[in-house]
Coordinates of C-alpha atoms in Angstrom, one line a residue:
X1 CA -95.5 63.2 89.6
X2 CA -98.8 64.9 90.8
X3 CA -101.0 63.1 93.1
X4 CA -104.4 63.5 92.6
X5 CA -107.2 64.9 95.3
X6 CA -108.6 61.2 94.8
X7 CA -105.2 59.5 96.0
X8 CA -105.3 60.9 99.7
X9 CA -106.6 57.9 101.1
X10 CA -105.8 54.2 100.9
X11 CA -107.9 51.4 102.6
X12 CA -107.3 48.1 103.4
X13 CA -110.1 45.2 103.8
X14 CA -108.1 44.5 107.7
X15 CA -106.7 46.9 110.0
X16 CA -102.9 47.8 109.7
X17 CA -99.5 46.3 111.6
X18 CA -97.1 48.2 111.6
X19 CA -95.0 45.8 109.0
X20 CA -98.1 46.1 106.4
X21 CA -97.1 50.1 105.8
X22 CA -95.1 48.9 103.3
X23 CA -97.6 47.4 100.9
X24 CA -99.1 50.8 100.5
X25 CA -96.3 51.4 98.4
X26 CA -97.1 48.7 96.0
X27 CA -100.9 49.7 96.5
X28 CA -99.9 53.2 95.6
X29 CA -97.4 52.9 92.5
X30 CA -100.1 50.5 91.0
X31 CA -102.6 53.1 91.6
X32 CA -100.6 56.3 90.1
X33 CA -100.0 54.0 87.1
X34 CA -103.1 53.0 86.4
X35 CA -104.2 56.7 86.8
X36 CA -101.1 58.4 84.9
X37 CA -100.3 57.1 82.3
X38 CA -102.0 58.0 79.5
X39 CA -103.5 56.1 76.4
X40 CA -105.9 57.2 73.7
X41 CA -108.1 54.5 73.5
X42 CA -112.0 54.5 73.6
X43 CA -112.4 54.1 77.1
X44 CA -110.4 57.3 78.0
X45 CA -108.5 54.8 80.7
X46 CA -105.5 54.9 81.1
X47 CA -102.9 52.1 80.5
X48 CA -100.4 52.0 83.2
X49 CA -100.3 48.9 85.6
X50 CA -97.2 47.4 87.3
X51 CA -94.1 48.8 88.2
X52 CA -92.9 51.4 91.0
X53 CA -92.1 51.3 94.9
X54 CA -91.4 48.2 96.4
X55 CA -92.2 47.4 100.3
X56 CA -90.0 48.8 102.6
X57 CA -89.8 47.7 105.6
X58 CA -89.3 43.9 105.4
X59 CA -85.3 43.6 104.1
X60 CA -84.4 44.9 101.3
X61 CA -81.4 45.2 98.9
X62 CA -80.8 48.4 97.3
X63 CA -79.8 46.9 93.4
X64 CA -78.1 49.7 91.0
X65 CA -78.9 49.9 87.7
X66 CA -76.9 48.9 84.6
X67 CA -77.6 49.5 81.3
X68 CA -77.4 47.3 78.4
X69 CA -73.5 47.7 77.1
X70 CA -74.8 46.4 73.1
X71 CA -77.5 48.2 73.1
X72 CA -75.9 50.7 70.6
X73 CA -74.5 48.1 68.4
X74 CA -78.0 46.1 68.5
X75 CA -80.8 48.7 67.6
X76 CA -82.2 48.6 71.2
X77 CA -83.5 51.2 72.4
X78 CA -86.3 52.7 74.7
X79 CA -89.1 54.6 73.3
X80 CA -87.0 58.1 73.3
X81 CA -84.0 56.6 71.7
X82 CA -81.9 55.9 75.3
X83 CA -80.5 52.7 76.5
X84 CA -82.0 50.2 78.3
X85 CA -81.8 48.8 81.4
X86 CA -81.6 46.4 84.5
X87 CA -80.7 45.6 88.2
X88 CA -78.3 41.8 88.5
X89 CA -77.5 40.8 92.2
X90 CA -75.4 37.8 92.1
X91 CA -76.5 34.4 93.7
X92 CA -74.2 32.7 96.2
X93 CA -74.1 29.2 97.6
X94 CA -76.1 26.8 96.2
X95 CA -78.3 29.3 93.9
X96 CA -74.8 30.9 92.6
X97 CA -75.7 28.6 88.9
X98 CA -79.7 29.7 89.0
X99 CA -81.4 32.3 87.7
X100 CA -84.4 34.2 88.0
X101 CA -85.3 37.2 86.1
X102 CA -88.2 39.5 86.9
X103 CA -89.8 42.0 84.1
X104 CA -91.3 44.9 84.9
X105 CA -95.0 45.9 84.4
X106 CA -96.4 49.5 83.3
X107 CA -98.9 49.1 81.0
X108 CA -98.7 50.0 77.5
X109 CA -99.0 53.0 75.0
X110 CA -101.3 52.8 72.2
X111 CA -100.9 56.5 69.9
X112 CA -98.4 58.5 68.9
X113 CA -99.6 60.7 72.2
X114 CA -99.6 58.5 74.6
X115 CA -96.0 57.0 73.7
X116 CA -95.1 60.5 73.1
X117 CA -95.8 60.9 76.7
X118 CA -94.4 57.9 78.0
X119 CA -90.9 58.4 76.7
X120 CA -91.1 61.2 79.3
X121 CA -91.7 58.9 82.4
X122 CA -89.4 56.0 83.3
X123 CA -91.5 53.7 81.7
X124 CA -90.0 54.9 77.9
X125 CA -86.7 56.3 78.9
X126 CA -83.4 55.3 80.8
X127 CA -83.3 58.8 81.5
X128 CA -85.9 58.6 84.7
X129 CA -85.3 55.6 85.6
X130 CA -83.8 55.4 89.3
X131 CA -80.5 54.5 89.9
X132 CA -81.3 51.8 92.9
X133 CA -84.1 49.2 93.0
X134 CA -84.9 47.4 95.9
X135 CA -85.0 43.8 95.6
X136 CA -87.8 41.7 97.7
X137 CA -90.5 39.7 97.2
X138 CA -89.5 37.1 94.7
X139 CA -85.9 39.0 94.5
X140 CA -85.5 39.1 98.1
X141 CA -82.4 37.7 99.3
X142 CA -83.8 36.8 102.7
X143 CA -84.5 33.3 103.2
X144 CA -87.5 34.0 105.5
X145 CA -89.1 36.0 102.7
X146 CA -88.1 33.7 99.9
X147 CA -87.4 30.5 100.8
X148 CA -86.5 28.6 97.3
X149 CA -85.4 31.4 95.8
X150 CA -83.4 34.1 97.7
X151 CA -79.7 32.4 97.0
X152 CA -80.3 32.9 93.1
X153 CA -79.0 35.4 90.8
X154 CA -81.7 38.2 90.1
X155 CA -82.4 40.4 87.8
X156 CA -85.0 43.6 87.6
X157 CA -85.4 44.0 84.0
X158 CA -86.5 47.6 83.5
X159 CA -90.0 48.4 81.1
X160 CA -89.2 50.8 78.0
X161 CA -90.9 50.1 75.7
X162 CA -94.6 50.4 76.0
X163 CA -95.4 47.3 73.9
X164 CA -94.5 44.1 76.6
X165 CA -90.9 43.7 75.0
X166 CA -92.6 42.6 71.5
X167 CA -92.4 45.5 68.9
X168 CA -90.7 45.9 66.2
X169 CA -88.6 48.7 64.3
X170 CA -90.9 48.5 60.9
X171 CA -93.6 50.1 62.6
X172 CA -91.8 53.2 64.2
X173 CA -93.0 57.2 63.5
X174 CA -91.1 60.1 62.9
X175 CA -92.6 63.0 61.9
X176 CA -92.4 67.0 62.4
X177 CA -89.6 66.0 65.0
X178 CA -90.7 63.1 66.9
X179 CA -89.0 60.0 66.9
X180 CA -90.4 57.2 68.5
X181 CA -88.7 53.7 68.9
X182 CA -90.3 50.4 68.7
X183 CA -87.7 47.7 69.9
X184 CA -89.3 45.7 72.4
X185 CA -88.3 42.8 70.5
X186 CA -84.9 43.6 70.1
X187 CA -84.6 44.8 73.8
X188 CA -85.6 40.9 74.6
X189 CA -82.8 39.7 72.4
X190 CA -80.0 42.2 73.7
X191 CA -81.2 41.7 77.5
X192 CA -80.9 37.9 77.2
X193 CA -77.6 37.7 75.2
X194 CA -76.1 40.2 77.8
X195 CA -77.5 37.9 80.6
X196 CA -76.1 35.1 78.7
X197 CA -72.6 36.3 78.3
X198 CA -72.2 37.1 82.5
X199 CA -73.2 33.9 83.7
X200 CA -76.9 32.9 82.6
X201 CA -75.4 30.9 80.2
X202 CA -74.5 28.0 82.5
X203 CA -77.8 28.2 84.2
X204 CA -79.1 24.8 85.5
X205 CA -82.1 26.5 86.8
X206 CA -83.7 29.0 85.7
X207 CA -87.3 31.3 86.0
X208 CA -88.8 33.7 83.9
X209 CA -91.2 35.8 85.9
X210 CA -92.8 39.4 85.4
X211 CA -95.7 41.4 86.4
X212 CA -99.0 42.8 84.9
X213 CA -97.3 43.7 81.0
X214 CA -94.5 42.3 82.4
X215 CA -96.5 39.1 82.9
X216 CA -97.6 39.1 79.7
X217 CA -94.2 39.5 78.3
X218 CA -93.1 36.2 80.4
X219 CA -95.5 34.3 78.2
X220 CA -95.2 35.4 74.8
X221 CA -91.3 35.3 75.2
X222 CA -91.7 32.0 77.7
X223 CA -90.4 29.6 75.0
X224 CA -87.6 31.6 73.6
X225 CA -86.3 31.7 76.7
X226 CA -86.4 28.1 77.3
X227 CA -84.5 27.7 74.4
X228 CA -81.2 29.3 75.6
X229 CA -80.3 27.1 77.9
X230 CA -79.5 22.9 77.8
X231 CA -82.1 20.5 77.2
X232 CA -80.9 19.1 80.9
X233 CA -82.1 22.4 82.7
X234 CA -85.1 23.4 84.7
X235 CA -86.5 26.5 82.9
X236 CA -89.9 27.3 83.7
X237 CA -92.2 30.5 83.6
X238 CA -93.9 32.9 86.3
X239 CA -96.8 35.1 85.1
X240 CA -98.0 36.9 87.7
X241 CA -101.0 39.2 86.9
X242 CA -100.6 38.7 83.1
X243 CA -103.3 37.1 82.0
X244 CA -105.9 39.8 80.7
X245 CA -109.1 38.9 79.4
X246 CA -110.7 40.1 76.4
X247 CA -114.2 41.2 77.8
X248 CA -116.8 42.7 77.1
X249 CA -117.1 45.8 79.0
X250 CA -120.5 46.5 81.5
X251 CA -122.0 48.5 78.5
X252 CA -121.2 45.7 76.2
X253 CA -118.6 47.0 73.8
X254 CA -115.2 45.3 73.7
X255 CA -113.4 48.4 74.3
X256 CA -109.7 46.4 75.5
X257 CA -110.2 43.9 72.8
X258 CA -110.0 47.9 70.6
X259 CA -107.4 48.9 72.9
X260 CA -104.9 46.3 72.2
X261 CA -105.5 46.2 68.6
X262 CA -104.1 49.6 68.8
X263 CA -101.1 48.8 70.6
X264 CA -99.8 45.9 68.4
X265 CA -100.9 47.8 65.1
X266 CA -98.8 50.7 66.0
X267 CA -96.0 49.0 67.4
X268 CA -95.4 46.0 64.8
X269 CA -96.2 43.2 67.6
X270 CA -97.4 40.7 65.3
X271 CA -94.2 39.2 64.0
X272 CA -93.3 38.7 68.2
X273 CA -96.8 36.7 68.7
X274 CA -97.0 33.2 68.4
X275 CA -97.6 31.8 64.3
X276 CA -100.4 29.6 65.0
X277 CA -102.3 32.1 66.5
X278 CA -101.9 34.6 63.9
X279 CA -103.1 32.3 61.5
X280 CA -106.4 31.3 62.4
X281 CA -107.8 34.7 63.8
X282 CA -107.1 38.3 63.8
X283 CA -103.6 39.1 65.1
X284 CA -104.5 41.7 67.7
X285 CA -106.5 38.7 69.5
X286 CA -103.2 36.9 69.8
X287 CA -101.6 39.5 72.4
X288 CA -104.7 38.1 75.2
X289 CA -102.9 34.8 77.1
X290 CA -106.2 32.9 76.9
X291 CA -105.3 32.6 72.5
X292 CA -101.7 31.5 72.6
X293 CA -101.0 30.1 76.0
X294 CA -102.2 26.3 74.8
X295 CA -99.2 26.6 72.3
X296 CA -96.4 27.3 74.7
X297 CA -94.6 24.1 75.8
X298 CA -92.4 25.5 78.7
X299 CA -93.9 24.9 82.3
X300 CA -96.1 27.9 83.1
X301 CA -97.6 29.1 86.8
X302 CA -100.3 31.4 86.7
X303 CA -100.6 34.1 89.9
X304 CA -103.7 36.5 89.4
X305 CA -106.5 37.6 91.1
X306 CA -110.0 36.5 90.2
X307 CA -111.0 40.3 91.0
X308 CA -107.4 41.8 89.5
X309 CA -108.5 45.5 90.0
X310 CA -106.7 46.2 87.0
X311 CA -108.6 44.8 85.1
X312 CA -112.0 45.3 86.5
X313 CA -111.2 49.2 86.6
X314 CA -110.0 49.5 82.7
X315 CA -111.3 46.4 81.2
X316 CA -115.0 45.7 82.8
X317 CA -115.7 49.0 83.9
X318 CA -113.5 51.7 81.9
X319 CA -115.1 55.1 82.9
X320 CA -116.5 55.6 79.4
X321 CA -118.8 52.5 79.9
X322 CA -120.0 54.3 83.2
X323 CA -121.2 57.1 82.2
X324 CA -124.0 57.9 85.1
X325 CA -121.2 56.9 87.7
X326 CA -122.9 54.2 89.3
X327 CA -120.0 52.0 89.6
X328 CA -117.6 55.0 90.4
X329 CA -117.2 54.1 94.1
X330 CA -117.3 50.2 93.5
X331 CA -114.4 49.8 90.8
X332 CA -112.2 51.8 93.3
X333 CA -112.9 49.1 95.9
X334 CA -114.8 46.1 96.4
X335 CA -115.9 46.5 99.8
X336 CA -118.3 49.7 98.0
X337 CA -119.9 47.6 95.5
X338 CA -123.8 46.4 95.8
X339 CA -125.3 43.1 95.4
X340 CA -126.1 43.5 92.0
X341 CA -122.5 44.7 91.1
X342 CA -120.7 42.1 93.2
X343 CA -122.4 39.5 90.8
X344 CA -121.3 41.3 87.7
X345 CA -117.8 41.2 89.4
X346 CA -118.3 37.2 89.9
X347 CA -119.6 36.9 86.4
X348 CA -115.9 38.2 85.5
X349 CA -114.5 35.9 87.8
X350 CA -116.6 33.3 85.9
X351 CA -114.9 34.5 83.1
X352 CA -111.4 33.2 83.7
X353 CA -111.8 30.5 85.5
X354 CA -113.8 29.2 82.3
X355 CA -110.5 30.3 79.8
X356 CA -108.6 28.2 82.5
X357 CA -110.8 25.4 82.6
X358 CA -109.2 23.4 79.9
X359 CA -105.9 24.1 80.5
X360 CA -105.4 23.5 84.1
X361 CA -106.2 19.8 83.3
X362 CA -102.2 20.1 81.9
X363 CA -99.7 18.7 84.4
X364 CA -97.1 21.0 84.1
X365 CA -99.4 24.0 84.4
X366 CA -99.3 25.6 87.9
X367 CA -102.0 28.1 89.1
X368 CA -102.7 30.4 92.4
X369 CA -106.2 32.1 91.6
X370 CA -107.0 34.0 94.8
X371 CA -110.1 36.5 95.6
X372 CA -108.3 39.8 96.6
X373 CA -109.0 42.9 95.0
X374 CA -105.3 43.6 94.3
X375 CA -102.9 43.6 91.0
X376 CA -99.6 41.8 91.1
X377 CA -98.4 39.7 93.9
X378 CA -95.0 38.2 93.6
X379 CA -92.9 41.6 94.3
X380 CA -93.5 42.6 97.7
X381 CA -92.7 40.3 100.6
X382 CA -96.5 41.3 102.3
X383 CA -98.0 39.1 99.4
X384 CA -95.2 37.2 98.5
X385 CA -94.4 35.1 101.7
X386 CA -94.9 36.6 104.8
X387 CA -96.9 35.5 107.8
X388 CA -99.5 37.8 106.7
X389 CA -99.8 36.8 103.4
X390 CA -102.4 35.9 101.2
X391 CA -103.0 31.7 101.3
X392 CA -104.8 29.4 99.9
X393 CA -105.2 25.8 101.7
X394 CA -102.7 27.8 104.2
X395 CA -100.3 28.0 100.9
X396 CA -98.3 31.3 100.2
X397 CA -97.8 32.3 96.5
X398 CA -94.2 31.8 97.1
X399 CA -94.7 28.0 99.1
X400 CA -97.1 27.2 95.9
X401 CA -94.7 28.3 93.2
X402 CA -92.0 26.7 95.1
X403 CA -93.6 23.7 94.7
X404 CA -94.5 23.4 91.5
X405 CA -91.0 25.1 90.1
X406 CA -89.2 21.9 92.3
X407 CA -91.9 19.8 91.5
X408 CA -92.6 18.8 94.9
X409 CA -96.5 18.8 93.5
X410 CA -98.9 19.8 91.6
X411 CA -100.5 23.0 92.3
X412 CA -104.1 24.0 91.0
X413 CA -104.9 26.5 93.4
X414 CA -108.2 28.4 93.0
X415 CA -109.9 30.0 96.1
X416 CA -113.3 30.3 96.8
X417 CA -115.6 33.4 95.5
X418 CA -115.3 36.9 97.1
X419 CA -115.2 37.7 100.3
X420 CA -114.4 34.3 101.8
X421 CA -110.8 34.7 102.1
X422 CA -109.9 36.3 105.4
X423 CA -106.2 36.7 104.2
X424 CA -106.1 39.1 101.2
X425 CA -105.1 42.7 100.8
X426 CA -107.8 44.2 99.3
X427 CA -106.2 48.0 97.5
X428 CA -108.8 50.8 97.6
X429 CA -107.8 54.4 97.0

């Protein structure tokens, strides 16, 4: 992959140790997928997010892929036809009978182009996929880095699909050559009845987690997966970065709200979205959290960041709604944005903490809303549990999902308006 002249520098709101190197490889592979992968909707954006280079230097586990043995027999297939895939480390000890799976993020593709060019790119084929992931963060073995979960069995479950594991065949394209597959749906079936048959199956605890389209994945499949396993188990959900708001853009036009109408028309999403939601408003709405997540029952933690730069570079301020440039410097980092722009940038924080408002007065629901200007938290040690972590109330995203998964208490966590939080990473390229 070519970098771009743009890419040559990355900044951080604090100055470096030498054991934060290693979050520049998050910062990075969220940066080259937000940048490479490329969609054809109206803003020109593209609509990679999530996925790529873990940190390396805290400890690591070097996980080799496997790919799914009935995928043949079941229809499921990545977006160029080839098998899917994922990375299983077994637990040991006490966490030998629990489970936690972690779905990959990457975005989506939206046209016959831009899936056309993702089924070039790991992110629609097996083919480039690499052969070894490295497990940390929330798939860390290490106690130090995660302390309630680094006995469990883990699994990396690769992204292939383009569509957050939700498409359907009835929608695919052929034409002049080009075959596309749509089998999000199917993967999800396959995956969990492989996972099923090597152990998942008498699971006593269990978490569903996944970044950025992975995160949104976790929730629209959150209560199938509660439902295979006993009534008796703990089975509860981890969206981290997932929740994407439909929002006007800064020149007014709901150009993601366009975006993912694209996506789940040409991938035949709506039969995976919930039923309730599809009947009482337009079925593209129904892929945003903030429509369906009342109607899931299974525990749910929300991790995002008020200022997710994701979503402030291709939902608020997609370079088609900045034509003049004035917010080019501030949507590539916070620290560059005026007075005027930091309040359009609190008016989007406004924005979620209202969809969340209603529902965070639910018991089960646990939440860790910080104010860094970063995208997906829960796969690299540095953000996940570290001593330089991001906190809240001196509370790592792994201590406060911890708690909440064990029930040890209830965790509403929601920090305080940028820049008050001396603790964040803050990505700028």
């Amino acid at each position: 992959m070519v970098m771009n002249q743009r890419f040559r520098r990355i900044i951080w709101c604090r100055k470096w140790a030498k054991t934060e190197w290693a979050i520049v490889a998050v910062g990075f592979a969220l940066i080259i997928f937000t940048f490479s992968l490329t969609s054809d909707s109206p803003s020109r954006d593209p609509a990679g997010s999530g996925g790529g280079p873990l940190d390396s230097s805290a400890t690591t586990d070097l996980v080799p892929l496997t790919l799914l043995r009935n995928a043949i027999e079941r229809g499921a297939f990545c977006l160029d036809g080839s098998v899917p895939g994922y990375h299983f480390q077994k637990g040991f000890g006490s966490g030998s009978s629990n489970w936690v799976l972690h779905l990959e993020g990457g975005g989506w593709c939206n046209s016959v182009a831009s899936c056309s060019y993702r089924k070039t790119t790991a992110l629609g084929s097996s083919n480039y996929m690499d052969r070894q992931a490295q497990f940390s963060g929330i798939l860390s073995r290490t106690p130090s880095e995660n302390p309630d979960f680094f006995n469990w069995n883990k699994v990396k479950i690769r992204y292939c699909d383009g569509g957050s594991f939700a498409g359907n065949p009835e929608s695919e394209f052929k034409q002049n050559g080009t075959k596309l597959y749509f089998r999000g749906q199917l993967i999800w079936g396959a995956l969990m009845d492989e996972l099923l048959s090597i152990g998942m199956s008498n699971s006593s605890q269990a978490l569903l987690s996944g970044c950025s389209a992975g995160g949104l994945a976790t929730l629209i499949h959150c209560d199938a997966f509660r439902e295979l396993f006993p009534k008796d188990a703990n089975v509860k959900c981890l969206s981290d970065a997932g929740f994407f708001l439909n929002e006007k853009n800064i020149a007014g036009n709901h150009s993601f709200e366009s975006f993912y109408h694209e996506v789940v028309s040409l991938q035949g999403i709506a039969k995976s979205l919930d039923k309730d939601c599809v009947g009482r408003m337009k079925t593209s709405k129904c892929f945003f959290p903030q429509e369906f997540i009342r109607s899931i029952k299974t525990p749910v933690f929300l991790v995002n960041s008020a200022y997710d730069f994701w979503q402030i570079r291709n939902v608020l301020v997609p370079t088609s709604s900045d034509p003049h440039g004035t917010w080019s410097k501030c949507r590539l980092y916070i620290r560059f944005c005026n007075p005027s722009q930091i309040e359009v940038l609190q008016g989007f924080r406004d924005s979620l903490l209202n969809e969340l408002s209603e529902i965070q007065k639910t018991k089960e629901l646990g939440i860790f809303i910080n104010s860094c200007f970063i995208h997906c938290q829960t796969w690299a040690t540095e953000t996940w549990h570290s001593s330089n972590s991001p906190r809240i109330n001196n509370k790592t995203i792994a201590e406060s999902v911890g708690d909440w998964y064990f029930n040890r208490k209830v965790v509403k966590l929601i920090d305080c308006p940028y820049p008050c939080n001396p603790t964040c990473y803050d990505i700028s390229i």
